[in-house]
Amino acid sequence: PKRAKSAGKGALIGFITKIVVYIVIVILYIIFASSMIKGTMSNLDVNTYGIDAMEENADFDVEFGEFKATNSGYTYDTSLEVTVTNTSEKQKSFFITIEAIDEEGTRLDTDMIMADRLNPGQKVKLEAFEYVPKEKIEQYKSATFKVLDVQQH
C-alpha cells in the first residue's frame, strides 16, 4: 500500500509537470512567432495611397479598357481590362482597389486586382469585375471606373 500510494503521487506529479511544461512551450512559441511576424512586417516597404495622395506619389500607371459582358448561355461572362505599369525604378507589387460608379455618382461595387512583382517599366494586363450580377450589367456598361486605393510594396 505504501509503494502504491507513492507510485500514485509520482504519477500525479509527473502528469502535472508535463502539463506545465507544455503550457510553457506554447507560451514561448507564441512569443517567438509574434516577434518573427513583427520583424518580418517591419522589413516590408508598404505604401498605401488614397485618392488624394496617389498622383503625387504614384509609382504606377493604371489604364482601364472597356467593360465587356458576353452571354455564354446560362450566365454572362464579364470583365474590365486593367493595364498596370510600374513607373518606379524598383521592382514593386501593387494591390489596387477599383470602384465602379454609375451615372448618378453612386458606387456600384469595388474590386481588387494585384500586379505582382513588376520590374521597372513593366506592365501587366489584368481583369476586374469578372462576376457582375446579370441585373447590373447595363449599369456597368455605362459606369465610370476609378482607382480607389493602392497599396504598393
PDB file of C-alpha atoms in Angstrom:
ATOM      1  CA  PRO A   1       0.000   0.000   0.000  1.00  0.00           C
ATOM      2  CA  LYS A   2       2.819   2.426   0.788  1.00  0.00           C
ATOM      3  CA  ARG A   3       4.504   1.742  -2.559  1.00  0.00           C
ATOM      4  CA  ALA A   4       1.188   2.077  -4.415  1.00  0.00           C
ATOM      5  CA  LYS A   5       0.488   5.375  -2.685  1.00  0.00           C
ATOM      6  CA  SER A   6       3.954   6.772  -3.535  1.00  0.00           C
ATOM      7  CA  ALA A   7       3.676   5.494  -7.131  1.00  0.00           C
ATOM      8  CA  GLY A   8       0.307   7.260  -7.480  1.00  0.00           C
ATOM      9  CA  LYS A   9       1.801  10.507  -6.130  1.00  0.00           C
ATOM     10  CA  GLY A  10       4.744  10.180  -8.546  1.00  0.00           C
ATOM     11  CA  ALA A  11       2.409   9.640 -11.489  1.00  0.00           C
ATOM     12  CA  LEU A  12       0.306  12.664 -10.479  1.00  0.00           C
ATOM     13  CA  ILE A  13       3.401  14.865 -10.067  1.00  0.00           C
ATOM     14  CA  GLY A  14       4.726  13.665 -13.443  1.00  0.00           C
ATOM     15  CA  PHE A  15       1.393  14.413 -15.139  1.00  0.00           C
ATOM     16  CA  ILE A  16       1.178  17.927 -13.640  1.00  0.00           C
ATOM     17  CA  THR A  17       4.815  18.624 -14.578  1.00  0.00           C
ATOM     18  CA  LYS A  18       4.124  17.513 -18.150  1.00  0.00           C
ATOM     19  CA  ILE A  19       1.131  19.891 -18.425  1.00  0.00           C
ATOM     20  CA  VAL A  20       3.153  22.814 -17.027  1.00  0.00           C
ATOM     21  CA  VAL A  21       5.989  22.129 -19.500  1.00  0.00           C
ATOM     22  CA  TYR A  22       3.520  22.037 -22.421  1.00  0.00           C
ATOM     23  CA  ILE A  23       1.981  25.354 -21.334  1.00  0.00           C
ATOM     24  CA  VAL A  24       5.414  26.988 -21.071  1.00  0.00           C
ATOM     25  CA  ILE A  25       6.362  25.664 -24.532  1.00  0.00           C
ATOM     26  CA  VAL A  26       3.142  27.039 -26.060  1.00  0.00           C
ATOM     27  CA  ILE A  27       3.695  30.453 -24.450  1.00  0.00           C
ATOM     28  CA  LEU A  28       7.293  30.589 -25.686  1.00  0.00           C
ATOM     29  CA  TYR A  29       6.173  29.555 -29.190  1.00  0.00           C
ATOM     30  CA  ILE A  30       3.545  32.314 -29.279  1.00  0.00           C
ATOM     31  CA  ILE A  31       6.075  34.919 -28.120  1.00  0.00           C
ATOM     32  CA  PHE A  32       8.640  33.725 -30.675  1.00  0.00           C
ATOM     33  CA  ALA A  33       6.112  33.595 -33.536  1.00  0.00           C
ATOM     34  CA  SER A  34       4.741  37.064 -32.798  1.00  0.00           C
ATOM     35  CA  SER A  35       8.244  38.552 -32.663  1.00  0.00           C
ATOM     36  CA  MET A  36       9.077  36.882 -36.002  1.00  0.00           C
ATOM     37  CA  ILE A  37       5.914  38.255 -37.602  1.00  0.00           C
ATOM     38  CA  LYS A  38       6.576  41.749 -36.256  1.00  0.00           C
ATOM     39  CA  GLY A  39      10.147  41.586 -37.538  1.00  0.00           C
ATOM     40  CA  THR A  40       9.024  40.443 -40.982  1.00  0.00           C
ATOM     41  CA  MET A  41       6.290  43.062 -41.213  1.00  0.00           C
ATOM     42  CA  SER A  42       8.639  45.876 -40.197  1.00  0.00           C
ATOM     43  CA  ASN A  43      11.003  44.927 -43.036  1.00  0.00           C
ATOM     44  CA  LEU A  44       8.288  45.372 -45.682  1.00  0.00           C
ATOM     45  CA  ASP A  45       8.241  48.671 -47.518  1.00  0.00           C
ATOM     46  CA  VAL A  46       4.487  49.134 -47.842  1.00  0.00           C
ATOM     47  CA  ASN A  47       2.936  52.374 -49.010  1.00  0.00           C
ATOM     48  CA  THR A  48      -0.801  52.910 -49.082  1.00  0.00           C
ATOM     49  CA  TYR A  49      -2.188  55.750 -51.137  1.00  0.00           C
ATOM     50  CA  GLY A  50      -5.715  57.046 -51.143  1.00  0.00           C
ATOM     51  CA  ILE A  51      -7.128  59.118 -53.976  1.00  0.00           C
ATOM     52  CA  ASP A  52      -5.653  62.428 -52.728  1.00  0.00           C
ATOM     53  CA  ALA A  53      -2.040  61.294 -52.364  1.00  0.00           C
ATOM     54  CA  MET A  54      -1.881  58.991 -55.357  1.00  0.00           C
ATOM     55  CA  GLU A  55      -0.966  61.426 -58.088  1.00  0.00           C
ATOM     56  CA  GLU A  56       1.933  62.966 -56.131  1.00  0.00           C
ATOM     57  CA  ASN A  57       3.494  59.674 -55.019  1.00  0.00           C
ATOM     58  CA  ALA A  58       2.465  57.306 -57.789  1.00  0.00           C
ATOM     59  CA  ASP A  59       4.988  54.694 -58.843  1.00  0.00           C
ATOM     60  CA  PHE A  60       2.455  53.176 -61.213  1.00  0.00           C
ATOM     61  CA  ASP A  61       0.077  53.950 -64.030  1.00  0.00           C
ATOM     62  CA  VAL A  62      -3.393  52.404 -64.412  1.00  0.00           C
ATOM     63  CA  GLU A  63      -5.374  52.332 -67.666  1.00  0.00           C
ATOM     64  CA  PHE A  64      -8.920  50.997 -67.951  1.00  0.00           C
ATOM     65  CA  GLY A  65     -10.230  49.221 -71.015  1.00  0.00           C
ATOM     66  CA  GLU A  66     -13.890  48.747 -71.916  1.00  0.00           C
ATOM     67  CA  PHE A  67     -16.247  46.791 -69.673  1.00  0.00           C
ATOM     68  CA  LYS A  68     -17.342  43.674 -71.571  1.00  0.00           C
ATOM     69  CA  ALA A  69     -20.257  41.322 -70.969  1.00  0.00           C
ATOM     70  CA  THR A  70     -20.889  38.293 -73.171  1.00  0.00           C
ATOM     71  CA  ASN A  71     -23.718  35.824 -72.833  1.00  0.00           C
ATOM     72  CA  SER A  72     -22.326  32.310 -72.524  1.00  0.00           C
ATOM     73  CA  GLY A  73     -25.667  30.532 -72.365  1.00  0.00           C
ATOM     74  CA  TYR A  74     -26.806  30.368 -68.775  1.00  0.00           C
ATOM     75  CA  THR A  75     -24.545  33.117 -67.432  1.00  0.00           C
ATOM     76  CA  TYR A  76     -22.794  36.266 -68.531  1.00  0.00           C
ATOM     77  CA  ASP A  77     -19.011  36.492 -68.632  1.00  0.00           C
ATOM     78  CA  THR A  78     -17.989  39.985 -67.554  1.00  0.00           C
ATOM     79  CA  SER A  79     -14.632  41.725 -67.343  1.00  0.00           C
ATOM     80  CA  LEU A  80     -12.915  45.082 -67.250  1.00  0.00           C
ATOM     81  CA  GLU A  81      -9.398  45.036 -68.682  1.00  0.00           C
ATOM     82  CA  VAL A  82      -6.963  46.970 -66.498  1.00  0.00           C
ATOM     83  CA  THR A  83      -3.358  47.664 -67.506  1.00  0.00           C
ATOM     84  CA  VAL A  84      -0.944  48.395 -64.655  1.00  0.00           C
ATOM     85  CA  THR A  85       2.542  49.798 -65.348  1.00  0.00           C
ATOM     86  CA  ASN A  86       5.363  50.071 -62.805  1.00  0.00           C
ATOM     87  CA  THR A  87       6.834  53.548 -63.335  1.00  0.00           C
ATOM     88  CA  SER A  88       9.326  53.319 -60.462  1.00  0.00           C
ATOM     89  CA  GLU A  89      12.972  52.316 -60.647  1.00  0.00           C
ATOM     90  CA  LYS A  90      12.496  49.254 -58.385  1.00  0.00           C
ATOM     91  CA  GLN A  91      10.546  46.018 -58.618  1.00  0.00           C
ATOM     92  CA  LYS A  92       7.175  46.501 -56.936  1.00  0.00           C
ATOM     93  CA  SER A  93       3.865  44.787 -56.326  1.00  0.00           C
ATOM     94  CA  PHE A  94       0.597  46.705 -56.413  1.00  0.00           C
ATOM     95  CA  PHE A  95      -2.745  45.907 -54.784  1.00  0.00           C
ATOM     96  CA  ILE A  96      -5.272  48.175 -56.470  1.00  0.00           C
ATOM     97  CA  THR A  97      -8.885  48.704 -55.405  1.00  0.00           C
ATOM     98  CA  ILE A  98     -11.127  49.864 -58.244  1.00  0.00           C
ATOM     99  CA  GLU A  99     -14.615  51.278 -57.894  1.00  0.00           C
ATOM    100  CA  ALA A 100     -17.434  51.272 -60.426  1.00  0.00           C
ATOM    101  CA  ILE A 101     -19.607  54.395 -60.280  1.00  0.00           C
ATOM    102  CA  ASP A 102     -22.927  54.737 -62.078  1.00  0.00           C
ATOM    103  CA  GLU A 103     -24.109  57.829 -63.974  1.00  0.00           C
ATOM    104  CA  GLU A 104     -25.641  59.314 -60.813  1.00  0.00           C
ATOM    105  CA  GLY A 105     -22.385  59.026 -58.857  1.00  0.00           C
ATOM    106  CA  THR A 106     -23.455  56.022 -56.798  1.00  0.00           C
ATOM    107  CA  ARG A 107     -20.885  53.322 -56.210  1.00  0.00           C
ATOM    108  CA  LEU A 108     -21.985  50.056 -57.775  1.00  0.00           C
ATOM    109  CA  ASP A 109     -19.204  47.927 -56.323  1.00  0.00           C
ATOM    110  CA  THR A 110     -15.459  47.650 -55.785  1.00  0.00           C
ATOM    111  CA  ASP A 111     -12.977  45.055 -56.942  1.00  0.00           C
ATOM    112  CA  MET A 112      -9.320  44.432 -56.179  1.00  0.00           C
ATOM    113  CA  ILE A 113      -6.550  43.405 -58.537  1.00  0.00           C
ATOM    114  CA  MET A 114      -2.938  42.510 -57.832  1.00  0.00           C
ATOM    115  CA  ALA A 115       0.024  43.239 -60.068  1.00  0.00           C
ATOM    116  CA  ASP A 116       2.712  41.069 -58.525  1.00  0.00           C
ATOM    117  CA  ARG A 117       6.449  41.844 -58.740  1.00  0.00           C
ATOM    118  CA  LEU A 118       6.518  44.154 -61.726  1.00  0.00           C
ATOM    119  CA  ASN A 119      10.010  45.170 -62.814  1.00  0.00           C
ATOM    120  CA  PRO A 120      10.728  48.835 -63.615  1.00  0.00           C
ATOM    121  CA  GLY A 121       8.777  49.873 -66.712  1.00  0.00           C
ATOM    122  CA  GLN A 122       6.993  46.514 -66.903  1.00  0.00           C
ATOM    123  CA  LYS A 123       3.234  46.349 -67.438  1.00  0.00           C
ATOM    124  CA  VAL A 124       0.609  43.677 -66.980  1.00  0.00           C
ATOM    125  CA  LYS A 125      -2.974  43.331 -68.214  1.00  0.00           C
ATOM    126  CA  LEU A 126      -5.430  42.143 -65.583  1.00  0.00           C
ATOM    127  CA  GLU A 127      -9.191  41.703 -65.395  1.00  0.00           C
ATOM    128  CA  ALA A 128     -11.532  43.165 -62.801  1.00  0.00           C
ATOM    129  CA  PHE A 129     -15.281  42.851 -62.210  1.00  0.00           C
ATOM    130  CA  GLU A 130     -15.444  39.297 -63.541  1.00  0.00           C
ATOM    131  CA  TYR A 131     -18.553  38.386 -61.534  1.00  0.00           C
ATOM    132  CA  VAL A 132     -21.210  41.030 -62.133  1.00  0.00           C
ATOM    133  CA  PRO A 133     -24.850  40.051 -61.496  1.00  0.00           C
ATOM    134  CA  LYS A 134     -26.937  39.855 -64.659  1.00  0.00           C
ATOM    135  CA  GLU A 135     -29.325  42.588 -63.477  1.00  0.00           C
ATOM    136  CA  LYS A 136     -26.469  45.107 -63.034  1.00  0.00           C
ATOM    137  CA  ILE A 137     -24.677  44.590 -66.349  1.00  0.00           C
ATOM    138  CA  GLU A 138     -26.315  47.562 -68.091  1.00  0.00           C
ATOM    139  CA  GLN A 139     -25.268  49.859 -65.216  1.00  0.00           C
ATOM    140  CA  TYR A 140     -21.683  48.636 -65.522  1.00  0.00           C
ATOM    141  CA  LYS A 141     -21.625  49.260 -69.278  1.00  0.00           C
ATOM    142  CA  SER A 142     -22.190  52.966 -68.656  1.00  0.00           C
ATOM    143  CA  ALA A 143     -20.204  53.130 -65.392  1.00  0.00           C
ATOM    144  CA  THR A 144     -17.074  55.127 -64.694  1.00  0.00           C
ATOM    145  CA  PHE A 145     -14.160  53.185 -63.224  1.00  0.00           C
ATOM    146  CA  LYS A 146     -11.688  54.815 -60.836  1.00  0.00           C
ATOM    147  CA  VAL A 147      -8.770  53.777 -58.665  1.00  0.00           C
ATOM    148  CA  LEU A 148      -9.973  53.985 -55.084  1.00  0.00           C
ATOM    149  CA  ASP A 149      -6.889  52.818 -53.181  1.00  0.00           C
ATOM    150  CA  VAL A 150      -3.418  51.432 -53.892  1.00  0.00           C
ATOM    151  CA  GLN A 151      -1.015  49.524 -51.693  1.00  0.00           C
ATOM    152  CA  GLN A 152       2.448  49.057 -53.100  1.00  0.00           C
ATOM    153  CA  HIS A 153       5.490  47.289 -51.805  1.00  0.00           C
TER     154      HIS A 153
END
